[in-house]
Coordinates of C-alpha atoms and ligand atoms in Angstrom, one line a residue:
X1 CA 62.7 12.7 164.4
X2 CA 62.7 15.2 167.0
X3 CA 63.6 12.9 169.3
X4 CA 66.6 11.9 167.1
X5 CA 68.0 15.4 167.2
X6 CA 68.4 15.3 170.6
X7 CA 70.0 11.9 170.8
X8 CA 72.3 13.5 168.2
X9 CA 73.0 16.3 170.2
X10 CA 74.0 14.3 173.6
X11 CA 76.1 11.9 171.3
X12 CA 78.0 14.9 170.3
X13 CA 78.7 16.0 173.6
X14 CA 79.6 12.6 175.2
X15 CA 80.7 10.5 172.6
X16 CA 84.7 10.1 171.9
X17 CA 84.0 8.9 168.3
X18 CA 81.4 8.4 166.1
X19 CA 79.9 8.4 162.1
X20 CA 78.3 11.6 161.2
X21 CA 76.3 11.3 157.8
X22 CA 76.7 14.9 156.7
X23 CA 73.6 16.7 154.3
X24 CA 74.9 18.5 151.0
X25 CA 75.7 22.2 151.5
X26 CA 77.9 22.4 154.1
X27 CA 80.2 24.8 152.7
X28 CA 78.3 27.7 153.1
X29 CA 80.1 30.5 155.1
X30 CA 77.7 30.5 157.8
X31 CA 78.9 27.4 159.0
X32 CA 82.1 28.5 160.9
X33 CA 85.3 25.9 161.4
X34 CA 88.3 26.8 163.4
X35 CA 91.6 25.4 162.7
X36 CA 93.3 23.2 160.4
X37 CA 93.6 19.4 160.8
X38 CA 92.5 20.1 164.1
X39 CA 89.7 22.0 164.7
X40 CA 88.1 24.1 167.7
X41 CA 84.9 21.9 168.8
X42 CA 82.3 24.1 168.3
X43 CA 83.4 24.1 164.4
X44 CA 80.8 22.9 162.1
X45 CA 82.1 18.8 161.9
X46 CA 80.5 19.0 158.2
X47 CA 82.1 21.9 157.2
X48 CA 85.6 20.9 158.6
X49 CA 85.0 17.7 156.9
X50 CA 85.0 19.8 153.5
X51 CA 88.2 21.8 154.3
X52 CA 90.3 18.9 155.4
X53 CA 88.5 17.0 152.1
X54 CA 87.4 14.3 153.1
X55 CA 84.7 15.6 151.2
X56 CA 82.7 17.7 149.0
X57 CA 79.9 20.1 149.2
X58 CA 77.8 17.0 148.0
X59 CA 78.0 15.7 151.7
X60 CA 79.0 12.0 153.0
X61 CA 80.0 9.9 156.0
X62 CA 82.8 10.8 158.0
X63 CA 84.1 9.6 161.3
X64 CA 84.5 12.5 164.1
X65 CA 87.1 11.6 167.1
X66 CA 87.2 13.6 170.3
X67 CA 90.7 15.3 171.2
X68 CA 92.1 17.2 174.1
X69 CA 91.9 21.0 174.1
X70 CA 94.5 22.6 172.3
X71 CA 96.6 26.2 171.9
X72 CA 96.6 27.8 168.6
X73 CA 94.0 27.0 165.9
X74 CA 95.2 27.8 162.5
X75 CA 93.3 29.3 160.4
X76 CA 93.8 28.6 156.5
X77 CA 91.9 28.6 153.1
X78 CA 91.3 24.9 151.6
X79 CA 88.7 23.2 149.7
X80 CA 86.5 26.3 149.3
X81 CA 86.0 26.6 153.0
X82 CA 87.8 29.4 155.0
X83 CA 88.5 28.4 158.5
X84 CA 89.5 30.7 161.2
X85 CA 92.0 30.9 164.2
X86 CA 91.2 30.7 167.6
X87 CA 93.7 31.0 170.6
X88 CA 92.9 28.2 172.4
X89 CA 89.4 26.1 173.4
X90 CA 88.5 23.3 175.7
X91 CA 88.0 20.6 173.3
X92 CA 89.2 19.5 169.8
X93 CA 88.0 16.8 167.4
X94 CA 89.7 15.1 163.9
X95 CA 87.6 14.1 161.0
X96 CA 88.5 11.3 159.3
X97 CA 87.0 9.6 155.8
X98 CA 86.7 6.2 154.5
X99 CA 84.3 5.3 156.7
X100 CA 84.3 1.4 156.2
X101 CA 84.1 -1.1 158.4
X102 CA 88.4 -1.3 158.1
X103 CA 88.8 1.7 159.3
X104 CA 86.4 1.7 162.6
X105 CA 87.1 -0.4 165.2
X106 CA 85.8 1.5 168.4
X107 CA 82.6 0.3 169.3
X108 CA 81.0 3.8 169.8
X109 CA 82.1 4.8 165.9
X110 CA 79.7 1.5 165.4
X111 CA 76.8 3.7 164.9
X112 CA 76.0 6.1 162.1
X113 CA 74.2 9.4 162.7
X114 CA 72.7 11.4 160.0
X115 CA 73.7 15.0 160.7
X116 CA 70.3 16.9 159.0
X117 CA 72.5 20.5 159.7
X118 CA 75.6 21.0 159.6
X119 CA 76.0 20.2 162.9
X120 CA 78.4 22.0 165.5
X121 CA 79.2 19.2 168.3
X122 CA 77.8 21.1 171.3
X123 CA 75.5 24.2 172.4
X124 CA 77.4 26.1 174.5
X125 CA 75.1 29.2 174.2
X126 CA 74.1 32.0 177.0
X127 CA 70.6 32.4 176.8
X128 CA 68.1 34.8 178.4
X129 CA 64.6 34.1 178.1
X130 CA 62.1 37.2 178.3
X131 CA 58.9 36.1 179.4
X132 CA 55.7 38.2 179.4
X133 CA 54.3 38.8 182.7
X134 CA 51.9 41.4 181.9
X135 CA 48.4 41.5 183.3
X136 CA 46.6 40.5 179.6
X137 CA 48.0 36.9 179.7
X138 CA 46.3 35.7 183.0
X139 CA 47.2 33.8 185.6
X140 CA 46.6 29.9 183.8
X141 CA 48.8 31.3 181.0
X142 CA 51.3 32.6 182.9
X143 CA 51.9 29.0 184.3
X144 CA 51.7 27.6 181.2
X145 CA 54.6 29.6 180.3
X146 CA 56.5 28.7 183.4
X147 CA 55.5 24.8 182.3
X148 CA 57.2 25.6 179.0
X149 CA 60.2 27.5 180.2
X150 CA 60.8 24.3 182.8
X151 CA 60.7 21.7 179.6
X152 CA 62.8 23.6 177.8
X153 CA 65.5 24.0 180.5
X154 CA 65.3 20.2 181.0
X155 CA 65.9 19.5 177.3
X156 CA 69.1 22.4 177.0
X157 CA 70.8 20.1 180.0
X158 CA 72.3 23.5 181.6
X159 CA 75.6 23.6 182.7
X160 CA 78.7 25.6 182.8
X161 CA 80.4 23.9 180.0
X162 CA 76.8 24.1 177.7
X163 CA 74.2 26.2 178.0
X164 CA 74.0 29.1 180.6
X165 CA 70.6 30.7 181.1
X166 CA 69.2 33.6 182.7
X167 CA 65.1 34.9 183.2
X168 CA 64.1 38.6 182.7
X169 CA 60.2 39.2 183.2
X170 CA 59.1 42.2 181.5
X171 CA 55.7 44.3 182.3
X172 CA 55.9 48.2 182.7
X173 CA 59.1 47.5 183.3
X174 CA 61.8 44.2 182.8
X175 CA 63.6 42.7 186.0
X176 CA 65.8 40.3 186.5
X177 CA 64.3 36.7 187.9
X178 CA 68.3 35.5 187.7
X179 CA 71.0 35.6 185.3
X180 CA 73.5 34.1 183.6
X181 CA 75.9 33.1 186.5
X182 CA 73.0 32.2 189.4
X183 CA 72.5 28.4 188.4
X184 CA 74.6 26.0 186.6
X185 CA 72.0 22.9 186.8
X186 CA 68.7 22.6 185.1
X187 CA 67.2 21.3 188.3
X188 CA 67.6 24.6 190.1
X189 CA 66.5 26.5 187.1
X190 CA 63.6 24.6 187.4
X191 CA 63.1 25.0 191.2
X192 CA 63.4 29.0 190.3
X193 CA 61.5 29.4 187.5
X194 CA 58.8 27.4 189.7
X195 CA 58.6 30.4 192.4
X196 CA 58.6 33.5 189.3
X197 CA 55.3 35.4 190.3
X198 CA 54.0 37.4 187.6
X199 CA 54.7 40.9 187.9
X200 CA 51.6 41.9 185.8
X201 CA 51.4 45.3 183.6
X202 CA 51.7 46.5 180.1
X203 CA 54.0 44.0 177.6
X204 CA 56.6 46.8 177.0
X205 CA 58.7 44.5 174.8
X206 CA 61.2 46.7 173.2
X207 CA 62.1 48.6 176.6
X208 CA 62.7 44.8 177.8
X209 CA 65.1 44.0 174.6
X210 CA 67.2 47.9 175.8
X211 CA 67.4 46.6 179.0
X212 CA 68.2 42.7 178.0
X213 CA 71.6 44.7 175.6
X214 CA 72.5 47.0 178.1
X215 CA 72.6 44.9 181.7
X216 CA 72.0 41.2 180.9
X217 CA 75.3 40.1 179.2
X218 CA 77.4 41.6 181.3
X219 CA 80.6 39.5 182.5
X220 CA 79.8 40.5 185.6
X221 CA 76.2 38.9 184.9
X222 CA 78.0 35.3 184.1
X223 CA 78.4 36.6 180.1
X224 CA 81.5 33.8 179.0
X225 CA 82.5 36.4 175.5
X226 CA 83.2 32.9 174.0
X227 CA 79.6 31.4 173.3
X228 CA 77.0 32.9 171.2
X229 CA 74.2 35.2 173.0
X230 CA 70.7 34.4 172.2
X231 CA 67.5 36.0 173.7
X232 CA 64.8 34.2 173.1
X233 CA 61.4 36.5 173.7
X234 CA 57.7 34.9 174.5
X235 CA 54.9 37.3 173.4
X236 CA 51.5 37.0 174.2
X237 CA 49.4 38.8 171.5
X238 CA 51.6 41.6 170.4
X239 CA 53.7 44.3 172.5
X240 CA 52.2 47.4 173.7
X241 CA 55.5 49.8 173.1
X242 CA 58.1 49.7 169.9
X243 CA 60.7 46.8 169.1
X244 CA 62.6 48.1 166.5
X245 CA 64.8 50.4 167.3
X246 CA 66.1 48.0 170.7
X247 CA 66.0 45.5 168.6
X248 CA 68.7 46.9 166.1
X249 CA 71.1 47.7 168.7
X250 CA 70.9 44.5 170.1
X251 CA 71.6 43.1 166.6
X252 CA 74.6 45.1 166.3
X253 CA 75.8 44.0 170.1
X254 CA 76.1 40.4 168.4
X255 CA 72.6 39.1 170.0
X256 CA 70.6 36.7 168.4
X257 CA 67.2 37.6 168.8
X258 CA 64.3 34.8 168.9
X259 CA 60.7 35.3 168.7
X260 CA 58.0 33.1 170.0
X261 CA 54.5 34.5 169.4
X262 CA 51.5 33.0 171.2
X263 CA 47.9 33.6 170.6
X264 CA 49.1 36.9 168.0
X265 CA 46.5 39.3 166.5
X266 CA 43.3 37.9 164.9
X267 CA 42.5 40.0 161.7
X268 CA 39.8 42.2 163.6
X269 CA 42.6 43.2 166.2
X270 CA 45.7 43.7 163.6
X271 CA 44.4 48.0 163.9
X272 CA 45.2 47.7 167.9
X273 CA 48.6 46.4 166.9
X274 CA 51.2 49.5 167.5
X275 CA 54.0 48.0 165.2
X276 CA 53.0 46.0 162.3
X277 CA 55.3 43.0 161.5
X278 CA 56.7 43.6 165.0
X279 CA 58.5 39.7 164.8
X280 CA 60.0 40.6 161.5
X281 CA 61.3 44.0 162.7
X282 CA 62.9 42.3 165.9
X283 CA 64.5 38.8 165.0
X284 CA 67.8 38.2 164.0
X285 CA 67.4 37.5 160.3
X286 CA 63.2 36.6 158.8
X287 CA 64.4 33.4 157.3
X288 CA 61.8 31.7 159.5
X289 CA 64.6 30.7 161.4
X290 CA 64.2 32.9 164.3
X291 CA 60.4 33.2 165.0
X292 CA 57.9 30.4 166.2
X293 CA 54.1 30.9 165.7
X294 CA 52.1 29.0 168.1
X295 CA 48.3 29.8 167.4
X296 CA 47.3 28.8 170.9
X297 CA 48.9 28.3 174.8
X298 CA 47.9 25.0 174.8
X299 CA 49.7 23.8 171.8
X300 CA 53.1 25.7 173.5
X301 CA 54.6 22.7 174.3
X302 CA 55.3 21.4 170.8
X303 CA 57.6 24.3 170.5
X304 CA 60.0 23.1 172.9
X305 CA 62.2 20.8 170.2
X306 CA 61.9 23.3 167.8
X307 CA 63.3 25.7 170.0
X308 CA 66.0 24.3 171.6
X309 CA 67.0 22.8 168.3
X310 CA 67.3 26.3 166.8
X311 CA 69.2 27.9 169.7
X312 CA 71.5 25.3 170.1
X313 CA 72.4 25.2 166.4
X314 CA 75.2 27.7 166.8
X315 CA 76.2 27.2 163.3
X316 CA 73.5 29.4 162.3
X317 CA 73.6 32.1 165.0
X318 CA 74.3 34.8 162.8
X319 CA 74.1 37.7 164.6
X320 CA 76.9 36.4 166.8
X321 CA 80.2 38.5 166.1
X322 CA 82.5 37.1 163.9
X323 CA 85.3 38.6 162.3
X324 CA 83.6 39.1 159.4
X325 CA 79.9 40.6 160.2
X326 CA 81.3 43.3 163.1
X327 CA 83.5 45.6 162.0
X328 CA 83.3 49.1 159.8
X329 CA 86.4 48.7 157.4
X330 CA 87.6 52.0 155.8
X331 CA 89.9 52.3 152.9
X332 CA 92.2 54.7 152.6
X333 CA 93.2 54.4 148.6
X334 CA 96.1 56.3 146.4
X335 CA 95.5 58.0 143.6
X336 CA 98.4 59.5 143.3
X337 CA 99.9 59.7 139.3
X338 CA 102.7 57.3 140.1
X339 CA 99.7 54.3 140.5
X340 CA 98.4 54.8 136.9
X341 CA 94.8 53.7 135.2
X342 CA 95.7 50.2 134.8
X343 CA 96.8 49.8 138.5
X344 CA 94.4 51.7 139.9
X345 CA 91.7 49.1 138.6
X346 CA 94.0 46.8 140.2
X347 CA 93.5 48.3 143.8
X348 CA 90.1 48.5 143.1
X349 CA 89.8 45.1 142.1
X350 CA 91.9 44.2 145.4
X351 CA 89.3 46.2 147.4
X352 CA 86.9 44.6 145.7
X353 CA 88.1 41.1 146.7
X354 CA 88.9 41.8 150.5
X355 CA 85.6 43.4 150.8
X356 CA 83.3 40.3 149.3
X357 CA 84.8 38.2 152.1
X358 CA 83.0 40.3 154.8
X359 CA 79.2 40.1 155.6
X360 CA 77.9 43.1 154.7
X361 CA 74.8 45.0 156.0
X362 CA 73.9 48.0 157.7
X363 CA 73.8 46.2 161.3
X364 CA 76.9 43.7 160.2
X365 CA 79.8 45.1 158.4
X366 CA 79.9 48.1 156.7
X367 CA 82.6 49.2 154.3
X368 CA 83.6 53.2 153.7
X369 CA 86.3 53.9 150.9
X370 CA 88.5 57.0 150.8
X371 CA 91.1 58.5 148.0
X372 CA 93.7 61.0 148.0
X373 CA 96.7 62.4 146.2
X374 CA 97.4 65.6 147.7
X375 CA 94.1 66.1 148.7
X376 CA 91.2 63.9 150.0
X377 CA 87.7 62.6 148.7
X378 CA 85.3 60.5 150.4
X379 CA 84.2 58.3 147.9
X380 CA 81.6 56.8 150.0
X381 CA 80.9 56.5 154.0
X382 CA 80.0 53.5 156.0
X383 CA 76.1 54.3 156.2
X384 CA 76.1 54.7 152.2
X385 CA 75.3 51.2 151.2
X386 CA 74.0 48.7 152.8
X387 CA 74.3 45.6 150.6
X388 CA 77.7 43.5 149.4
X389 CA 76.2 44.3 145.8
X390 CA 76.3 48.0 146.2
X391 CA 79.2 48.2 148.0
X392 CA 81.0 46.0 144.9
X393 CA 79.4 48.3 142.3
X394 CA 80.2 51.6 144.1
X395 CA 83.9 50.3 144.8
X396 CA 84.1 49.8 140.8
X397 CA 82.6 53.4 139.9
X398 CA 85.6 54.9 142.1
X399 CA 87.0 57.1 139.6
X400 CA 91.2 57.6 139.5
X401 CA 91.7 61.0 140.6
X402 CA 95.9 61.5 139.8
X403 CA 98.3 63.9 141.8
X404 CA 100.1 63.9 144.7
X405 CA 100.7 61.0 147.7
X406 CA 99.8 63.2 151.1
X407 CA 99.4 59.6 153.4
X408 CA 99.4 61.6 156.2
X409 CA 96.7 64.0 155.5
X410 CA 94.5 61.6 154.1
X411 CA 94.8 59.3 157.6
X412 CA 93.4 61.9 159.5
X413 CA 90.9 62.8 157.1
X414 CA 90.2 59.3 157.2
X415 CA 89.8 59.5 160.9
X416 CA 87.3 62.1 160.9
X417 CA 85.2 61.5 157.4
X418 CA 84.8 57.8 158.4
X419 CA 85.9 56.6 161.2
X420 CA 84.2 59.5 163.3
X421 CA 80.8 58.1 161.9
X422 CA 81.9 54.7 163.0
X423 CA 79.5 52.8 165.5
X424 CA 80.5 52.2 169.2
X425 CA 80.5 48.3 168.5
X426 CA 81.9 48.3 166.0
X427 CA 85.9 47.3 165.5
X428 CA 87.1 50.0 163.3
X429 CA 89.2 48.8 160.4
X430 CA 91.7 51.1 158.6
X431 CA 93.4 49.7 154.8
X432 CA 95.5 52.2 153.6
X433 CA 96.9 51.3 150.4
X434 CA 99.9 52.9 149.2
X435 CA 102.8 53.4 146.0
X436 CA 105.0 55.9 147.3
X437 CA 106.3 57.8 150.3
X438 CA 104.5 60.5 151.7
X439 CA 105.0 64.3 150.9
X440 CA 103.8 64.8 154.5
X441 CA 104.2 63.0 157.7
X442 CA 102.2 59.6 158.9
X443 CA 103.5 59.1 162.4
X444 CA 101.3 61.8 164.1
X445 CA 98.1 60.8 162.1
X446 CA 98.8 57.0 162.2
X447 CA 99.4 57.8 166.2
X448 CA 96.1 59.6 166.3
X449 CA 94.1 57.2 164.2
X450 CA 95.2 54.0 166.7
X451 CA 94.5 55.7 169.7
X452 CA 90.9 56.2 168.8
X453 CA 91.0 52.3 168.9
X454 CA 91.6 52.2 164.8
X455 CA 93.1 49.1 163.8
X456 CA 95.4 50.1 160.9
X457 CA 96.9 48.0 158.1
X458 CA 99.2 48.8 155.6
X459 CA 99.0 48.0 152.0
X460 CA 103.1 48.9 150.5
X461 CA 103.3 48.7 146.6
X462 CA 106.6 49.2 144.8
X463 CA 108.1 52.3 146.1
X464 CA 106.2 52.2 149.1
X465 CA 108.8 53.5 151.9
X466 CA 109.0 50.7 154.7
X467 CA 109.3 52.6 157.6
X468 CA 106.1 54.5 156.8
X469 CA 104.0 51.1 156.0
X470 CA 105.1 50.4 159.9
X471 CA 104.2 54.0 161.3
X472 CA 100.7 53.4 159.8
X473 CA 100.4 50.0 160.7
X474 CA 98.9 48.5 164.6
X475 CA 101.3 46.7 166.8
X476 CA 102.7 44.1 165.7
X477 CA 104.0 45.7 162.4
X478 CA 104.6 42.0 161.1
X479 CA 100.8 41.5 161.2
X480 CA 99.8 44.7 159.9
X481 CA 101.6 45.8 156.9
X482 CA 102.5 44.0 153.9
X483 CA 104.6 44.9 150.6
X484 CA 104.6 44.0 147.0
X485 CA 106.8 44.8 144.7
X486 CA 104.0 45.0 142.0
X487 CA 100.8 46.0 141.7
X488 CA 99.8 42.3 139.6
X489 CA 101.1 40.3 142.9
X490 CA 98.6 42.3 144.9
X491 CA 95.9 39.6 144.5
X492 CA 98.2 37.1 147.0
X493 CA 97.5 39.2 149.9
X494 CA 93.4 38.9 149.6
X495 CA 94.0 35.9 152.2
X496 CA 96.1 36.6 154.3
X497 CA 94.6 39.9 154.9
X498 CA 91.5 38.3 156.3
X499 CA 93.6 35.9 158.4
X500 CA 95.1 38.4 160.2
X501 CA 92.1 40.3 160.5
X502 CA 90.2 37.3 161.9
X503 CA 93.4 35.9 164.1
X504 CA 93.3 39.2 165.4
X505 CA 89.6 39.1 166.1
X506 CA 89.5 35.9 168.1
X507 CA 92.1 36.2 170.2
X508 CA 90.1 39.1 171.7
X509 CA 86.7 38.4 173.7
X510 CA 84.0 37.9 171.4
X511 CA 81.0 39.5 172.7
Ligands
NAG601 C1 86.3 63.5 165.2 O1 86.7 63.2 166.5 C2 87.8 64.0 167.1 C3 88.2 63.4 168.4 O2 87.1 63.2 169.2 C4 87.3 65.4 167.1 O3 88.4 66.2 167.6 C5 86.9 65.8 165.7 O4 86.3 67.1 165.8 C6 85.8 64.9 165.2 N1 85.5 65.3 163.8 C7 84.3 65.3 163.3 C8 84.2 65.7 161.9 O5 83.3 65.0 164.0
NAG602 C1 90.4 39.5 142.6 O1 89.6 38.3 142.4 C2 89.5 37.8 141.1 C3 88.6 36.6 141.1 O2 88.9 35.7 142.1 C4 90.9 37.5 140.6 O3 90.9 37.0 139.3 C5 91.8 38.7 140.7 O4 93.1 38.4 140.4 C6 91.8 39.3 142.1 N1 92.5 40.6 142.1 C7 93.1 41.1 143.1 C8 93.9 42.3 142.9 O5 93.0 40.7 144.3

């Protein structure tokens, strides 16, 4: 089986055409697609199967042909599955259905793969390994380690259009063996890795995973902002210093943590152990997806499949940005007396529905929701909730205040309530939803608000004035204000909101 995966993987890269069997459940939003009809070759050829549909969540045979690269993936909602725009990639592929033996002719589409994920079609990943060199793992483990590290670089195939790797060795201290831009071959990986002497010291793990976010993927470091960033960390025992904490921010940087745990604790040591649950408190999510348990060094090597499975399964990198898990989104809601108690439930129910598209979690996104007539209330901050459920139930209990329409006011209260307590990486996301012109002036807020790197939509209902829906919105106006002429119509924006959101996302470096 294992051996199977790997075939698939190399027939994804090389192969112009072929049969992929796909598993049920490939509509899940984790798996990510790009375009429409044509999509971005690191979409999930499962998933894209779904929204061109060819077929259902149920799963099924479909034929995958290779295309050129290509300029402007659209992004559109079909079949259940939201794909997303991209700019431009190297490669493309097509999915087509009715896989029998009419339609296939080429000999390479003779052969049928069974996909057992939802599959991307290469794993263009940039990888940094952490490997322990403290003094506690002696000199025979330490090459064991190095034996590992080699089989797994021969198995990722590195190269600039895959997998990029870099070493960090961590004692005391971490340093750099090389990074991300040093070798493009897995042979000269191999020859490095072959000269790393261990450093020795403590295993200060979490001052290795600061270090790893603030200096490793750097562009100037060989970071590419278009494949996902994984750190994968090898532990011997347990770490002598706090993981935590690093281990959020890296989270929250887009990094996808791994965990592989050698030799950990036996239950007469677990008091020695500084942070209990250390793996847990560190990966990316504790599905089991991100941590490997090997009870002994010399049984390492049957992690290397497993590993570079995982890490190459881009699909379900989730702590990779996306448009949807990286951003802090603040609402900015009238309740002014002209919207009314029936419409107000409306916007609610329309902030609702764009917020249940988003991931939401306190290190993906978070939502904060504001409301003003004449004056301003925060109904709740980004740091309130942490969960889509509480978010969706707090959103509801938003009470309608009545009064005045001071847009102006409220976008600078706005500005300081939320977006002041927004996080450095996050992209800072400004809704203001609106029924009327302003009794005060936008322009100088709005202004304000998109110099502090605010990304401001505009929401116009009915007598919502035109030119102010522009002064609030971000450059290009077109892409960042809407109107409708009634409050029951609102519901057709929901989509095309996120669109634009996420068009506007991936034209930009991702990470
Ligand atoms: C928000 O940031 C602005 C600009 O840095 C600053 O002038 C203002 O005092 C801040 N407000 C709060 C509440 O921190
Ligand atoms: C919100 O979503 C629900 C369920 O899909 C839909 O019935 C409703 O019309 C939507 N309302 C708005 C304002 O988007």
């Amino acid at each position: 089986l294992k051996k199977e995966i790997r075939l698939l993987l190399r027939i994804l890269i090389i192969n112009p055409e072929f049969i992929a069997k796909c598993p049920p459940g490939c509509q899940d939003v984790k798996y990510h697609v790009y375009g429409t009809d044509i999509y971005a070759s690191f979409s999930s050829v499962c998933s894209a199967a779904i929204h061109s549909g060819i077929i259902d969540n149920t799963g099924g045979k479909i034929l995958v042909q290779k295309v050129a690269s290509h300029s402007g993936y659209r992004g559109s909602f079909s079949n259940g599955v939201r794909s997303l725009s991209l700019p431009r990639w190297r490669e493309s592929f097509l999915v087509a259905g009715n896989v029998g033996k009419h339609q296939v002719h080429s000999q390479a589409a003779q052969r049928t793969f069974s996909v057992f994920v939802c599959l991307t079609s290469d794993c263009k990943v940039d990888l940094s390994f952490l490997i322990d060199g403290s003094w506690s793992i002696g000199k025979r483990r330490f090459q064991i380690q190095k034996q590992f590290l080699s089989n797994v670089v021969e198995a990722l195939d590195v190269g600039s259009a895959g997998p990029l790797m870099g070493i960090i060795q961590y004692g005391n201290n971490p340093s750099t063996e090389f990074n991300l831009k040093t070798y493009t071959n897995s042979k000269d990986i191999r020859n490095a890795i072959e000269k790393i002497p261990q450093k020795g010291g403590l295993s200060n793990v979490g001052r290795a995973l600061s270090f790893v976010n603030k200096n490793f993927f750097l562009d100037a470091n060989g970071n590419r902002g278009g494949a996902p960033n994984v750190v994968v960390v090898m532990v011997d025992g347990w770490p002598t210093d706090k993981v935590e904490e690093a281990s959020r921010l890296a989270r929250e940087s887009g990094i996808n943590i791994f965990f592989v745990t050698i030799e950990g604790a036996a239950e007469n040591e677990k008091q020695n152990v500084i942070e209990t649950d250390f793996v847990d408190k560190a990966v990316c999510r504790t599905n089991g997806f991100y941590s490997i348990n090997v009870p002994s060094w010399f049984s390492l090597h049957k992690a290397v499949q497993p590993l570079v499975k995982r890490v190459c399964d881009t699909n379900r990198l989730v702590c990779s940005k996306t448009c949807l898990n990286s951003a802090d989104i603040g609402f900015v809601i009238d309740g002014s007396s002209s919207v009314g108690t029936d419409n107000f439930r409306t916007v609610l129910q329309f902030v609702a529905n764009i917020s249940k598209e988003f991931e939401i979690s306190d290190t993906d996104t978070r939502i904060g929701a504001v409301q003003y007539t004449y004056e301003q209330r925060l109904e709740f901050g980004f740091d309130k909730y942490s969960s889509k459920q509480d978010v969706l139930s707090a959103i509801k209990r938003i009470s309608y205040w009545s009064g005045g329409t001071s847009t102006g006011a409220a976008i600078s209260y706005a500005s300081e309530q939320l977006f002041n307590k927004s996080k450095p990486n996050k992209r800072k996301i400004m809704i203001v939803i609106t029924d009327g012109r302003s009794y005060d002036d936008v322009r100088v807020p709005a202004m304000t608000a998109h110099q502090n790197g605010v990304i401001a939509y505009s929401i116009g209902i009915a007598w919502a004035a035109q030119d102010e829906l522009e002064a609030i919105a971000t450059d290009p106006d077109k892409e960042h204000s809407f109107f409708v002429d009634e409050f029951d119509n609102l519901y057709q924006f929901v989509n095309q909101l996120i669109q634009n959101i996420c068009t506007e996302f991936n034209s930009q470096p991702r990470n």
